[in-house]
Backbone as JSON, one array per atom type, in Angstrom:
{
  "sequence": "MATYRLNRDSDLIDNPSPRCACMLVLDTSASMFGQPIRELNAGVQAFISAIQEDDMAACSVELGVITAGGKVTEQLPFTTAMNISQCRQFTASGLTPLGSAMELALDRLEERTAAYRKAGVAYYQPWLVVISDGVPTDQWQAVSVRARTLAQQRKLVVMPVGVEEADLEALSAFSTRQAKRLDGLKFREFFLWLSASMSRVSASSSTTDQVKLPPTDSWDSI",
  "N": [[11.57, 12.81, 0.05], [10.98, 9.58, -1.48], [8.15, 8.93, -3.4], [4.98, 7.67, -4.47], [3.46, 7.85, -7.6], [0.15, 8.71, -8.05], [-2.8, 7.07, -9.28], [-4.64, 8.62, -11.94], [-8.02, 10.07, -12.1], [-9.11, 9.53, -14.52], [-8.09, 7.21, -15.18], [-9.26, 4.53, -15.75], [-10.59, 4.9, -18.03], [-8.8, 5.92, -19.84], [-7.02, 3.77, -20.03], [-7.86, 0.88, -21.2], [-7.31, -1.77, -20.56], [-7.83, -5.11, -19.29], [-8.05, -5.58, -15.7], [-6.03, -6.59, -12.94], [-6.07, -6.61, -9.81], [-3.77, -6.25, -7.22], [-3.09, -6.55, -3.9], [-0.85, -5.77, -1.31], [-0.45, -6.78, 2.0], [1.71, -5.96, 4.38], [3.68, -6.88, 7.11], [5.16, -4.66, 9.08], [6.25, -4.54, 11.66], [8.05, -4.15, 14.89], [9.74, -6.38, 15.12], [10.65, -6.85, 12.51], [12.7, -5.43, 12.16], [15.94, -4.23, 10.87], [17.74, -6.43, 8.87], [15.64, -7.92, 7.89], [13.49, -6.06, 7.16], [15.01, -4.54, 5.37], [15.25, -6.4, 3.28], [12.8, -6.85, 2.68], [11.92, -4.41, 1.57], [13.7, -4.37, -0.69], [12.67, -6.48, -2.06], [10.04, -5.71, -2.65], [10.61, -3.54, -4.45], [11.8, -4.94, -6.5], [9.72, -6.52, -7.32], [8.04, -4.24, -8.37], [9.65, -3.36, -10.49], [10.04, -5.61, -12.2], [7.37, -6.13, -13.08], [6.91, -3.87, -14.42], [8.64, -4.13, -16.56], [7.21, -5.92, -18.22], [5.06, -5.42, -20.75], [2.31, -5.89, -21.15], [1.44, -6.69, -18.5], [2.14, -4.52, -17.09], [0.18, -2.63, -17.71], [-2.09, -3.7, -16.8], [-1.78, -4.85, -14.26], [-2.71, -3.64, -11.03], [-1.5, -2.13, -8.2], [-1.52, -2.31, -4.72], [-0.7, -1.09, -1.52], [-0.55, -1.92, 1.92], [0.52, -1.38, 5.11], [1.35, -2.92, 8.43], [2.47, -1.83, 11.13], [2.94, -0.95, 14.19], [0.87, 1.01, 13.58], [-1.86, 0.97, 11.14], [-1.16, 1.61, 7.92], [-2.0, 3.03, 4.85], [0.01, 2.68, 2.29], [0.06, 2.85, -0.4], [-2.52, 3.6, -2.42], [-4.49, 1.83, -4.75], [-2.78, 1.59, -7.74], [-2.02, 1.59, -11.28], [0.5, -0.36, -12.39], [2.25, 0.66, -14.43], [2.18, 3.29, -13.77], [3.43, 3.78, -11.45], [5.89, 5.67, -9.91], [8.48, 5.96, -8.05], [9.4, 3.71, -5.34], [8.31, 3.96, -1.92], [10.28, 3.63, 0.93], [9.76, 1.27, 3.48], [9.57, 1.35, 7.06], [10.44, -0.31, 10.18], [8.49, -0.86, 13.0], [6.72, -0.97, 16.18], [3.82, -2.73, 17.16], [1.73, -5.46, 15.78], [-0.83, -4.81, 13.87], [-2.45, -6.69, 12.39], [-5.1, -7.59, 11.77], [-6.74, -5.41, 11.54], [-5.41, -4.3, 9.41], [-5.9, -6.16, 7.27], [-8.58, -5.89, 7.21], [-8.92, -3.36, 6.3], [-7.73, -3.68, 3.74], [-9.37, -5.6, 2.44], [-11.56, -3.95, 2.23], [-10.7, -1.99, 0.49], [-10.13, -3.52, -1.82], [-12.8, -4.32, -2.35], [-14.0, -1.78, -2.93], [-12.48, -1.11, -5.26], [-12.95, -3.16, -7.17], [-15.67, -2.63, -7.43], [-15.42, -0.11, -8.72], [-14.2, -1.07, -11.2], [-16.37, -2.46, -12.27], [-18.31, -0.35, -12.51], [-17.14, 1.27, -14.33], [-17.14, -0.4, -16.62], [-14.95, -2.14, -17.07], [-13.17, -5.01, -17.6], [-12.06, -7.54, -15.35], [-9.51, -9.52, -13.67], [-9.55, -12.21, -11.25], [-9.06, -10.71, -8.01], [-5.87, -10.52, -6.1], [-4.62, -10.92, -2.77], [-1.98, -10.55, -0.99], [-0.47, -11.55, 2.0], [1.93, -10.91, 4.26], [3.9, -11.81, 6.96], [5.88, -11.96, 10.1], [5.15, -12.82, 12.47], [2.39, -12.92, 14.79], [-0.87, -11.72, 14.56], [-1.68, -8.87, 16.58], [-3.9, -7.66, 17.24], [-7.55, -7.86, 17.1], [-8.44, -10.44, 15.05], [-9.79, -12.55, 14.02], [-12.5, -12.37, 12.89], [-12.23, -10.95, 10.57], [-10.64, -12.73, 9.24], [-12.37, -14.78, 8.68], [-14.0, -13.41, 6.81], [-12.15, -12.97, 4.69], [-11.33, -15.54, 3.93], [-13.85, -16.64, 3.23], [-14.57, -15.16, 0.93], [-12.32, -16.08, -0.65], [-13.09, -18.88, -0.83], [-15.35, -18.57, -2.26], [-14.34, -17.92, -4.85], [-13.77, -15.22, -5.33], [-11.52, -14.0, -4.68], [-8.12, -14.27, -4.45], [-6.09, -15.34, -1.82], [-3.03, -15.08, -0.65], [-1.08, -16.26, 1.81], [1.92, -15.74, 3.58], [4.52, -16.72, 5.62], [7.17, -15.47, 7.61], [10.37, -16.41, 8.98], [9.59, -16.86, 12.38], [6.82, -17.0, 12.18], [3.32, -17.43, 12.87], [1.87, -19.85, 11.18], [-0.45, -21.15, 11.28], [-2.41, -19.14, 11.98], [-2.06, -17.48, 9.94], [-2.94, -18.84, 7.85], [-5.61, -19.04, 8.41], [-6.84, -16.98, 7.05], [-7.1, -17.73, 4.43], [-7.95, -20.17, 1.65], [-5.85, -21.53, 1.07], [-3.0, -23.15, 2.23], [-0.75, -21.41, 4.38], [2.37, -20.48, 3.39], [5.91, -20.81, 4.18], [8.47, -18.54, 4.14], [11.75, -19.12, 2.84], [14.25, -18.49, 4.74], [15.19, -15.23, 4.26], [14.16, -14.8, 1.8], [12.86, -12.7, 0.19], [13.12, -11.24, -2.27], [13.1, -13.36, -4.21], [10.66, -14.36, -3.73], [8.99, -12.14, -4.61], [9.8, -11.96, -7.12], [8.67, -14.4, -8.12], [6.01, -13.66, -7.58], [5.53, -11.53, -9.57], [6.05, -12.94, -11.83], [3.74, -14.7, -11.63], [1.79, -12.74, -11.86], [2.21, -11.89, -14.37], [1.27, -14.03, -15.89], [-1.36, -14.16, -15.07], [-2.24, -11.71, -16.38], [-1.76, -12.17, -18.92], [-3.48, -14.03, -19.69], [-6.18, -15.31, -21.76], [-8.69, -15.17, -21.01], [-10.68, -13.61, -18.45], [-11.74, -15.3, -16.73], [-10.42, -17.7, -16.94], [-8.62, -20.5, -15.36], [-5.43, -20.14, -14.14], [-2.22, -21.51, -14.48], [0.04, -21.4, -12.11], [3.56, -20.39, -11.51], [6.14, -22.81, -10.09], [6.8, -22.71, -6.64], [9.29, -23.2, -5.44], [11.41, -21.77, -5.48], [11.49, -20.02, -3.38], [10.07, -20.85, -1.21], [10.12, -22.78, 2.05], [9.15, -25.35, 2.35]],
  "CA": [[11.34, 11.35, 0.1], [10.38, 9.06, -2.63], [6.76, 8.74, -3.24], [4.38, 7.01, -5.59], [2.42, 8.84, -8.34], [-1.04, 7.92, -7.9], [-3.74, 7.08, -10.45], [-5.65, 9.6, -12.27], [-9.36, 9.56, -12.13], [-9.48, 8.94, -15.83], [-7.2, 5.87, -15.77], [-10.01, 3.32, -16.23], [-11.05, 5.18, -19.33], [-7.57, 6.04, -20.81], [-6.43, 2.46, -20.18], [-9.13, -0.14, -21.16], [-6.81, -3.26, -20.38], [-8.42, -5.8, -18.0], [-7.33, -5.23, -14.52], [-5.68, -7.49, -11.9], [-5.59, -5.91, -8.49], [-2.96, -7.09, -6.17], [-2.99, -6.02, -2.67], [0.06, -6.43, -0.41], [-0.52, -6.41, 3.32], [2.98, -6.14, 4.91], [3.96, -6.72, 8.44], [6.31, -3.81, 9.32], [6.37, -4.3, 13.07], [9.45, -3.94, 15.14], [10.49, -7.66, 14.87], [11.04, -6.94, 11.22], [13.92, -4.38, 12.04], [17.3, -4.6, 10.34], [17.79, -7.1, 7.74], [14.25, -8.36, 7.33], [12.85, -4.93, 6.55], [15.81, -4.19, 4.2], [15.09, -7.35, 2.35], [11.39, -6.68, 2.11], [11.87, -3.22, 0.74], [14.29, -4.67, -1.86], [11.7, -7.4, -2.63], [8.84, -5.07, -3.29], [11.13, -2.87, -5.52], [12.1, -5.79, -7.57], [8.45, -6.85, -7.94], [7.38, -3.35, -9.16], [10.57, -3.33, -11.61], [9.65, -6.83, -12.96], [6.07, -5.89, -13.57], [6.91, -2.76, -15.38], [9.26, -4.6, -17.75], [6.32, -6.69, -18.96], [4.24, -4.34, -21.19], [0.96, -6.19, -20.69], [1.24, -6.7, -17.05], [2.28, -3.11, -16.5], [-0.96, -2.12, -18.08], [-3.04, -4.48, -16.21], [-1.85, -5.05, -12.73], [-2.73, -2.57, -10.11], [-0.72, -2.63, -6.89], [-1.9, -1.41, -3.42], [0.21, -1.58, -0.35], [-0.87, -1.52, 3.4], [1.59, -1.89, 6.28], [0.79, -3.07, 9.72], [3.68, -1.64, 12.17], [2.43, 0.1, 15.16], [-0.45, 1.4, 13.08], [-2.03, 0.53, 9.83], [-0.94, 2.7, 7.04], [-2.16, 2.77, 3.42], [1.2, 3.24, 1.73], [-0.16, 3.06, -1.78], [-3.82, 3.19, -2.92], [-4.37, 0.97, -6.06], [-2.13, 2.32, -8.79], [-1.57, 0.67, -12.27], [2.03, -0.57, -12.31], [3.01, 1.57, -15.3], [2.0, 4.85, -13.38], [4.33, 3.93, -10.32], [7.24, 6.13, -10.17], [9.42, 5.31, -7.24], [8.77, 3.05, -4.13], [8.61, 4.39, -0.71], [10.82, 2.77, 1.88], [9.12, 1.0, 4.73], [10.43, 1.28, 8.26], [9.89, -1.26, 11.22], [8.3, -0.37, 14.41], [5.55, -1.18, 16.94], [3.13, -4.16, 17.24], [1.25, -6.1, 14.41], [-2.39, -4.82, 13.86], [-2.78, -7.44, 10.97], [-6.43, -7.82, 11.6], [-7.08, -4.07, 10.96], [-4.84, -4.02, 8.02], [-6.55, -6.94, 6.45], [-9.93, -5.3, 6.96], [-8.78, -2.16, 5.3], [-7.44, -4.32, 2.36], [-10.57, -6.21, 1.84], [-12.6, -2.9, 1.85], [-10.15, -1.25, -0.75], [-10.36, -4.31, -2.97], [-14.2, -4.18, -2.77], [-14.2, -0.64, -3.67], [-11.87, -1.11, -6.62], [-13.72, -3.98, -8.01], [-16.9, -1.88, -7.8], [-15.03, 0.86, -9.78], [-14.04, -1.67, -12.57], [-17.81, -2.73, -12.86], [-19.05, 0.8, -12.79], [-16.43, 1.73, -15.55], [-17.25, -1.39, -17.69], [-13.59, -2.59, -17.35], [-12.97, -6.41, -17.22], [-10.93, -7.76, -14.36], [-9.27, -10.88, -13.1], [-9.76, -12.41, -9.72], [-7.91, -9.96, -7.29], [-5.03, -11.0, -5.26], [-4.38, -10.29, -1.68], [-0.83, -11.15, -0.55], [-0.13, -10.98, 3.28], [3.29, -11.39, 4.75], [4.03, -11.52, 8.4], [6.91, -12.79, 10.75], [4.64, -13.21, 13.8], [1.1, -13.26, 14.92], [-1.63, -10.4, 14.81], [-1.75, -8.35, 17.91], [-5.15, -7.13, 17.46], [-8.73, -8.93, 16.67], [-8.23, -10.77, 13.57], [-10.63, -13.85, 13.57], [-13.68, -12.08, 12.14], [-11.62, -10.55, 9.26], [-10.07, -14.05, 8.65], [-13.49, -15.56, 8.11], [-14.44, -12.7, 5.65], [-11.29, -13.18, 3.72], [-11.53, -16.85, 3.55], [-15.25, -16.71, 2.46], [-14.34, -14.64, -0.38], [-11.55, -17.17, -1.36], [-13.93, -20.04, -1.15], [-16.38, -18.17, -3.34], [-13.63, -17.63, -5.91], [-13.86, -13.8, -5.53], [-10.26, -13.45, -4.25], [-7.05, -15.28, -4.2], [-5.49, -14.83, -0.81], [-1.64, -15.85, -0.48], [-0.46, -15.96, 3.1], [3.36, -16.06, 3.6], [5.17, -16.43, 6.93], [8.6, -15.17, 7.6], [10.82, -16.77, 10.19], [8.79, -17.63, 13.47], [5.5, -16.64, 11.89], [2.3, -18.4, 13.15], [1.45, -20.15, 10.01], [-1.78, -21.49, 11.57], [-3.15, -17.98, 12.03], [-2.01, -16.74, 8.49], [-3.64, -19.73, 6.98], [-7.02, -18.9, 8.64], [-7.29, -15.95, 6.19], [-7.25, -18.24, 2.95], [-8.19, -21.6, 1.44], [-4.43, -21.98, 0.75], [-2.02, -23.29, 3.44], [0.36, -20.53, 4.44], [3.79, -21.03, 3.02], [6.87, -20.29, 5.0], [9.62, -18.11, 3.32], [12.98, -19.73, 3.12], [15.07, -17.51, 5.24], [14.7, -13.93, 3.9], [14.15, -14.79, 0.28], [11.8, -11.79, -0.34], [13.27, -10.98, -3.66], [12.79, -14.52, -4.91], [9.15, -14.52, -3.6], [8.38, -11.02, -5.27], [9.86, -12.2, -8.63], [7.57, -15.29, -8.43], [4.78, -12.92, -7.66], [5.58, -10.86, -10.73], [5.72, -14.0, -12.9], [2.28, -14.92, -11.66], [0.85, -11.56, -12.25], [2.31, -11.85, -15.77], [0.6, -15.15, -16.43], [-2.67, -13.77, -15.08], [-2.54, -10.65, -17.26], [-1.55, -12.71, -20.4], [-4.55, -15.02, -19.86], [-7.1, -14.97, -22.77], [-10.04, -14.86, -20.45], [-10.46, -13.2, -17.02], [-12.31, -16.39, -15.83], [-9.55, -18.85, -16.83], [-7.66, -20.97, -14.36], [-4.08, -19.92, -14.52], [-1.29, -22.26, -13.81], [1.16, -20.47, -11.58], [4.87, -20.94, -11.47], [6.4, -23.3, -8.88], [7.26, -21.88, -5.5], [10.5, -23.87, -4.65], [12.66, -20.8, -5.44], [11.38, -19.2, -2.19], [9.35, -21.44, 0.04], [10.89, -23.82, 2.73], [8.35, -26.7, 2.49]],
  "C": [[10.63, 10.83, -1.12], [8.92, 8.65, -2.31], [6.31, 8.0, -4.49], [3.55, 8.16, -6.28], [1.17, 8.03, -8.58], [-1.83, 7.89, -9.18], [-4.47, 8.35, -10.74], [-6.9, 9.16, -12.36], [-9.85, 9.05, -13.38], [-8.75, 7.78, -16.21], [-8.04, 4.78, -16.24], [-10.51, 3.65, -17.53], [-10.02, 5.28, -20.36], [-7.05, 4.69, -20.95], [-7.45, 1.43, -20.06], [-8.63, -1.62, -20.75], [-7.58, -3.84, -19.19], [-7.56, -5.77, -16.98], [-7.09, -6.42, -13.63], [-5.22, -6.72, -10.66], [-5.03, -6.86, -7.61], [-2.63, -6.18, -5.08], [-1.94, -6.56, -1.84], [-0.16, -5.9, 1.04], [0.82, -6.8, 3.98], [3.12, -5.94, 6.35], [5.32, -5.89, 8.45], [6.56, -3.5, 10.87], [7.78, -4.35, 13.5], [10.37, -5.14, 15.01], [10.96, -7.7, 13.43], [12.26, -5.96, 11.06], [15.09, -5.06, 11.61], [17.14, -5.4, 8.99], [16.58, -7.44, 7.0], [13.54, -7.22, 6.57], [13.54, -4.5, 5.32], [15.48, -5.09, 2.98], [13.59, -7.22, 1.69], [11.28, -5.48, 1.23], [12.46, -3.51, -0.67], [13.33, -5.49, -2.61], [10.61, -6.68, -3.48], [9.41, -4.1, -4.54], [11.32, -3.66, -6.71], [10.76, -6.18, -8.12], [7.95, -5.64, -8.94], [8.31, -3.17, -10.6], [10.12, -4.43, -12.63], [8.34, -6.66, -13.58], [6.17, -4.98, -14.69], [7.69, -3.16, -16.69], [8.32, -5.49, -18.63], [5.14, -5.73, -19.43], [2.71, -4.68, -20.7], [0.57, -6.1, -19.34], [1.31, -5.22, -16.55], [1.02, -2.35, -16.8], [-2.2, -2.57, -17.35], [-3.11, -4.55, -14.66], [-1.75, -3.61, -11.93], [-2.48, -2.83, -8.84], [-1.23, -1.64, -5.78], [-1.15, -1.94, -2.45], [-0.25, -1.02, 1.01], [0.13, -2.2, 4.3], [0.88, -2.03, 7.56], [2.13, -3.07, 10.62], [3.41, -0.6, 13.05], [0.99, 0.52, 14.7], [-0.65, 0.84, 11.73], [-2.0, 1.8, 8.86], [-1.14, 2.32, 5.53], [-1.0, 3.48, 2.74], [0.87, 3.56, 0.2], [-1.53, 2.72, -2.21], [-3.61, 2.53, -4.4], [-3.98, 1.93, -7.21], [-1.72, 1.32, -9.99], [-0.05, 0.72, -12.4], [2.73, 0.48, -13.36], [2.96, 3.01, -14.79], [2.8, 4.93, -12.04], [5.64, 4.62, -10.64], [8.31, 5.47, -9.21], [8.78, 4.68, -5.96], [9.27, 3.61, -2.79], [9.21, 3.38, 0.21], [10.02, 2.56, 3.13], [10.04, 0.89, 5.85], [9.63, 0.14, 9.24], [9.68, -0.65, 12.5], [7.01, -0.84, 14.93], [5.04, -2.75, 16.84], [2.64, -4.49, 15.82], [-0.24, -5.97, 14.34], [-2.79, -5.38, 12.61], [-4.28, -7.45, 10.77], [-7.08, -6.49, 11.08], [-6.64, -3.89, 9.6], [-5.5, -4.86, 6.96], [-7.97, -6.38, 6.26], [-10.05, -4.14, 6.07], [-8.64, -2.73, 3.7], [-8.49, -4.82, 1.82], [-11.62, -5.13, 1.4], [-12.0, -2.15, 0.65], [-10.4, -2.29, -2.02], [-11.9, -4.37, -3.24], [-14.58, -2.96, -3.55], [-13.56, -0.58, -5.12], [-12.57, -1.99, -7.61], [-15.09, -3.2, -8.45], [-16.56, -0.77, -8.82], [-14.77, 0.21, -11.07], [-15.44, -1.87, -13.05], [-18.36, -1.51, -13.33], [-18.38, 1.37, -14.18], [-16.5, 0.73, -16.81], [-15.88, -2.0, -17.97], [-13.56, -3.98, -16.87], [-11.86, -6.55, -16.17], [-10.73, -9.21, -13.93], [-9.59, -10.96, -11.78], [-8.62, -11.67, -9.0], [-7.16, -10.97, -6.49], [-4.78, -10.35, -3.98], [-3.21, -11.18, -1.03], [-0.53, -10.53, 0.96], [1.0, -11.65, 3.81], [3.4, -10.86, 6.24], [5.07, -12.5, 9.05], [6.33, -13.12, 12.19], [3.04, -13.62, 13.88], [0.32, -11.99, 15.08], [-1.58, -10.06, 16.18], [-3.01, -7.73, 18.07], [-6.24, -8.22, 17.13], [-8.6, -9.15, 15.15], [-9.24, -11.87, 13.06], [-11.83, -13.42, 12.79], [-13.24, -11.64, 10.73], [-11.19, -11.8, 8.5], [-11.07, -14.71, 8.06], [-14.03, -14.76, 6.95], [-13.47, -13.01, 4.51], [-11.43, -14.66, 3.21], [-12.83, -17.27, 2.96], [-15.08, -16.28, 1.07], [-13.45, -15.59, -1.15], [-12.21, -18.24, -1.69], [-15.0, -19.72, -2.25], [-15.66, -17.76, -4.74], [-13.6, -16.15, -6.33], [-12.52, -13.21, -5.35], [-9.28, -14.59, -4.06], [-6.29, -14.59, -3.11], [-4.06, -15.71, -0.5], [-0.95, -15.44, 0.87], [1.0, -16.43, 3.08], [3.87, -15.74, 4.97], [6.69, -16.35, 6.85], [9.13, -15.58, 9.04], [10.02, -17.57, 11.19], [7.38, -17.27, 13.22], [4.54, -17.73, 12.33], [1.78, -18.7, 11.88], [-0.12, -20.7, 10.23], [-2.88, -20.23, 11.46], [-3.12, -17.34, 10.62], [-2.9, -17.62, 7.64], [-5.21, -19.66, 7.12], [-7.62, -17.81, 7.64], [-7.56, -16.54, 4.72], [-7.53, -19.74, 3.05], [-6.83, -22.18, 1.23], [-3.7, -22.07, 2.14], [-0.98, -22.1, 3.35], [1.74, -21.28, 4.15], [4.85, -20.13, 3.85], [8.01, -19.8, 3.92], [10.87, -18.83, 3.78], [13.93, -18.76, 3.56], [14.51, -16.08, 4.93], [14.69, -13.78, 2.34], [13.0, -13.87, -0.35], [11.85, -11.52, -1.75], [12.71, -12.24, -4.46], [11.26, -14.58, -4.79], [8.53, -13.35, -4.52], [8.57, -11.38, -6.82], [8.97, -13.4, -8.97], [6.31, -14.73, -8.54], [4.68, -12.26, -9.01], [5.42, -11.77, -11.82], [4.31, -14.52, -12.89], [1.48, -13.96, -12.17], [1.09, -11.44, -13.91], [1.53, -12.76, -16.51], [-0.87, -14.71, -16.35], [-3.07, -12.84, -16.17], [-2.58, -11.15, -18.71], [-2.77, -13.64, -20.75], [-5.64, -14.51, -20.93], [-8.52, -14.61, -22.32], [-9.94, -14.5, -18.94], [-11.19, -14.36, -16.1], [-11.41, -17.78, -16.02], [-8.71, -19.21, -15.56], [-6.24, -20.77, -14.9], [-2.99, -20.8, -13.89], [-0.09, -21.35, -13.35], [2.62, -21.24, -11.48], [5.21, -21.67, -10.14], [7.08, -22.38, -7.76], [8.53, -22.34, -4.74], [11.67, -22.89, -4.73], [12.59, -20.14, -4.02], [10.82, -19.81, -0.92], [10.23, -22.64, 0.68], [10.33, -25.14, 2.95], [8.53, -27.44, 1.43]]
}
């Protein structure tokens, strides 16, 4: 089975580039079965490939992936894009424990930014992208407050994306940004937009600069 090659412990020393942590929380519940999960898989692979084609972003962007499908699975601990070999294929099953997945994601982001500080490595505001086609089936209200508070404090960018019949109101509760609805199954277009956004962030001259992001009209339906 295709796997990821994980970070070496010395990565923050060997590669002194400023980091941009990007955590993906992906709904892989049973309702994503068929074409949606295939398009999601293709989109994530397109994202990794696009980031790796940008030398600066490949050294700076660290990708983490957590799925919520029946159970919460940490598919990829934070790994610098240039060190990712192949992408594991996600499968769809079960309910949507999105609250638990978001809790784990926030914990991992907190741990990673602490590691940056300890190593003396500069870092951009981390990103947390959450994609779902439904509504969380576990307790999610408390963690939504935690995520939204971090976004309000400008410690985190939370990008919620709804697929098909997703509950945009619930997804929006995790962020200061209104959740956007994906136009059909344009996962590839979304992830190419995300890679372009990461490229702009990693090319910024300052880790505290406001970065103008690309327009979202290639993938959103609003």
